[in-house]
mmCIF file of C-alpha atoms in Angstrom:
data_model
loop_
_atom_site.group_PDB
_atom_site.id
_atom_site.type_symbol
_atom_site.label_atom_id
_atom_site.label_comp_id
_atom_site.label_asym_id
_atom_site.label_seq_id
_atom_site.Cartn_x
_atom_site.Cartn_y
_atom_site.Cartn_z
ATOM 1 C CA UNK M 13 -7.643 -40.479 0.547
ATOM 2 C CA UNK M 14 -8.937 -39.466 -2.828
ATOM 3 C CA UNK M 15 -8.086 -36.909 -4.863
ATOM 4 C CA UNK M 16 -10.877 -34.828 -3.999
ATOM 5 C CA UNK M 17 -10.902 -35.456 -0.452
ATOM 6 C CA UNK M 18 -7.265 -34.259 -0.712
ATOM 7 C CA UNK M 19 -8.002 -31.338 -2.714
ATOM 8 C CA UNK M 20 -11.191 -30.263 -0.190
ATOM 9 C CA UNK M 21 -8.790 -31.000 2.724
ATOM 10 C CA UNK M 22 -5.898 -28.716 1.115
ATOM 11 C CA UNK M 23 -9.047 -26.103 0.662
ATOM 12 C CA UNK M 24 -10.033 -25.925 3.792
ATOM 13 C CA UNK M 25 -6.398 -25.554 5.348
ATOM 14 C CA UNK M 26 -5.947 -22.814 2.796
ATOM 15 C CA UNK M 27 -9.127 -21.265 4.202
ATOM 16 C CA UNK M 28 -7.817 -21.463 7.748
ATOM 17 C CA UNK M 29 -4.977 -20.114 6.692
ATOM 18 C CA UNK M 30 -6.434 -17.119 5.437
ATOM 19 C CA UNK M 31 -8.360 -17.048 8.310
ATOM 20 C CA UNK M 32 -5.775 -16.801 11.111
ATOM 21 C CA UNK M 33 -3.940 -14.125 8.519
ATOM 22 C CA UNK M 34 -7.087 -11.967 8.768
ATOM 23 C CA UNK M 35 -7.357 -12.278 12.256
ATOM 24 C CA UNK M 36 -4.055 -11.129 12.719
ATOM 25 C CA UNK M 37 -4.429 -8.525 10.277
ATOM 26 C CA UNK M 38 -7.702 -7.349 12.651
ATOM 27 C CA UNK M 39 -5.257 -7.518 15.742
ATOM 28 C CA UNK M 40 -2.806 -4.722 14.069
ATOM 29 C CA UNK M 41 -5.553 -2.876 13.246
ATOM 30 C CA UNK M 42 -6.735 -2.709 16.433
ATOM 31 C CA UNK M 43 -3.349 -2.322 17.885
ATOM 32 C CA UNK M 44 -2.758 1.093 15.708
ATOM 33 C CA UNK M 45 -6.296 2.457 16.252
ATOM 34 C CA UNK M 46 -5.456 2.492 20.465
ATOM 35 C CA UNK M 47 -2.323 4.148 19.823
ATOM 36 C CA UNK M 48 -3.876 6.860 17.628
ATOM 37 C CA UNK M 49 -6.186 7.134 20.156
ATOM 38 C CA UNK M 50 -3.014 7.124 22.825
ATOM 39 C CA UNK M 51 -1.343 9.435 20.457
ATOM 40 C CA UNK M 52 -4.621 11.959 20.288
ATOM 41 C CA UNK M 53 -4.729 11.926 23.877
ATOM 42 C CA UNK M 54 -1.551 12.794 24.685
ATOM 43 C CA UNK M 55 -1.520 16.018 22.239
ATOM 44 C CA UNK M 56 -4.696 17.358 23.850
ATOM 45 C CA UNK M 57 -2.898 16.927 27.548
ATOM 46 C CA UNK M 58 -0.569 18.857 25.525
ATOM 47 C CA UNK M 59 -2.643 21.505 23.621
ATOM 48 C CA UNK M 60 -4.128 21.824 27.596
ATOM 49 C CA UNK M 61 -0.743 22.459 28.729
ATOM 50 C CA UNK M 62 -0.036 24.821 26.685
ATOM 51 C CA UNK M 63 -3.184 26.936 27.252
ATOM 52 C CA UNK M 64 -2.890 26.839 30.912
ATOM 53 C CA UNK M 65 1.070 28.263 30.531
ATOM 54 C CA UNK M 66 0.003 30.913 28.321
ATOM 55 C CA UNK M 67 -2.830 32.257 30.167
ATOM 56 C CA UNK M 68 -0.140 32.533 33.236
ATOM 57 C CA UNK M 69 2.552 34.087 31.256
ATOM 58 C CA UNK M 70 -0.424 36.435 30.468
ATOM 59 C CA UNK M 71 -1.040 36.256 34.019
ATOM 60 C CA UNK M 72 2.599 37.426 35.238
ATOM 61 C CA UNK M 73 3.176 39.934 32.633
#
């Protein structure tokens, strides 16, 4: 192999390198925006909760 062959082929692993990083990088991303979404969710069950108990303490006073 010559030396640019060499250097093109040590490119282009470098590139998939990067690549696959940014991928993964993409995946987390993902990953956290479904739990915020999870995490958004789950406070307006809560925030629901918490009207409906308050109206019937209003209720039963």
């Amino acid at each position: 192999m010559t030396e640019e062959a060499s250097f093109v082929y040590s490119k282009c692993i470098w590139l998939f390198g990067a690549l696959v990083q940014l991928l993964v990088s993409l995946a987390d991303l993902l990953v956290s925006f479904t739990y915020l979404l999870v995490n958004l969710a789950d406070l307006l069950v809560s925030f629901t909760h918490l009207l409906v108990n308050s109206k019937n303490l209003t209720l039963s006073l």
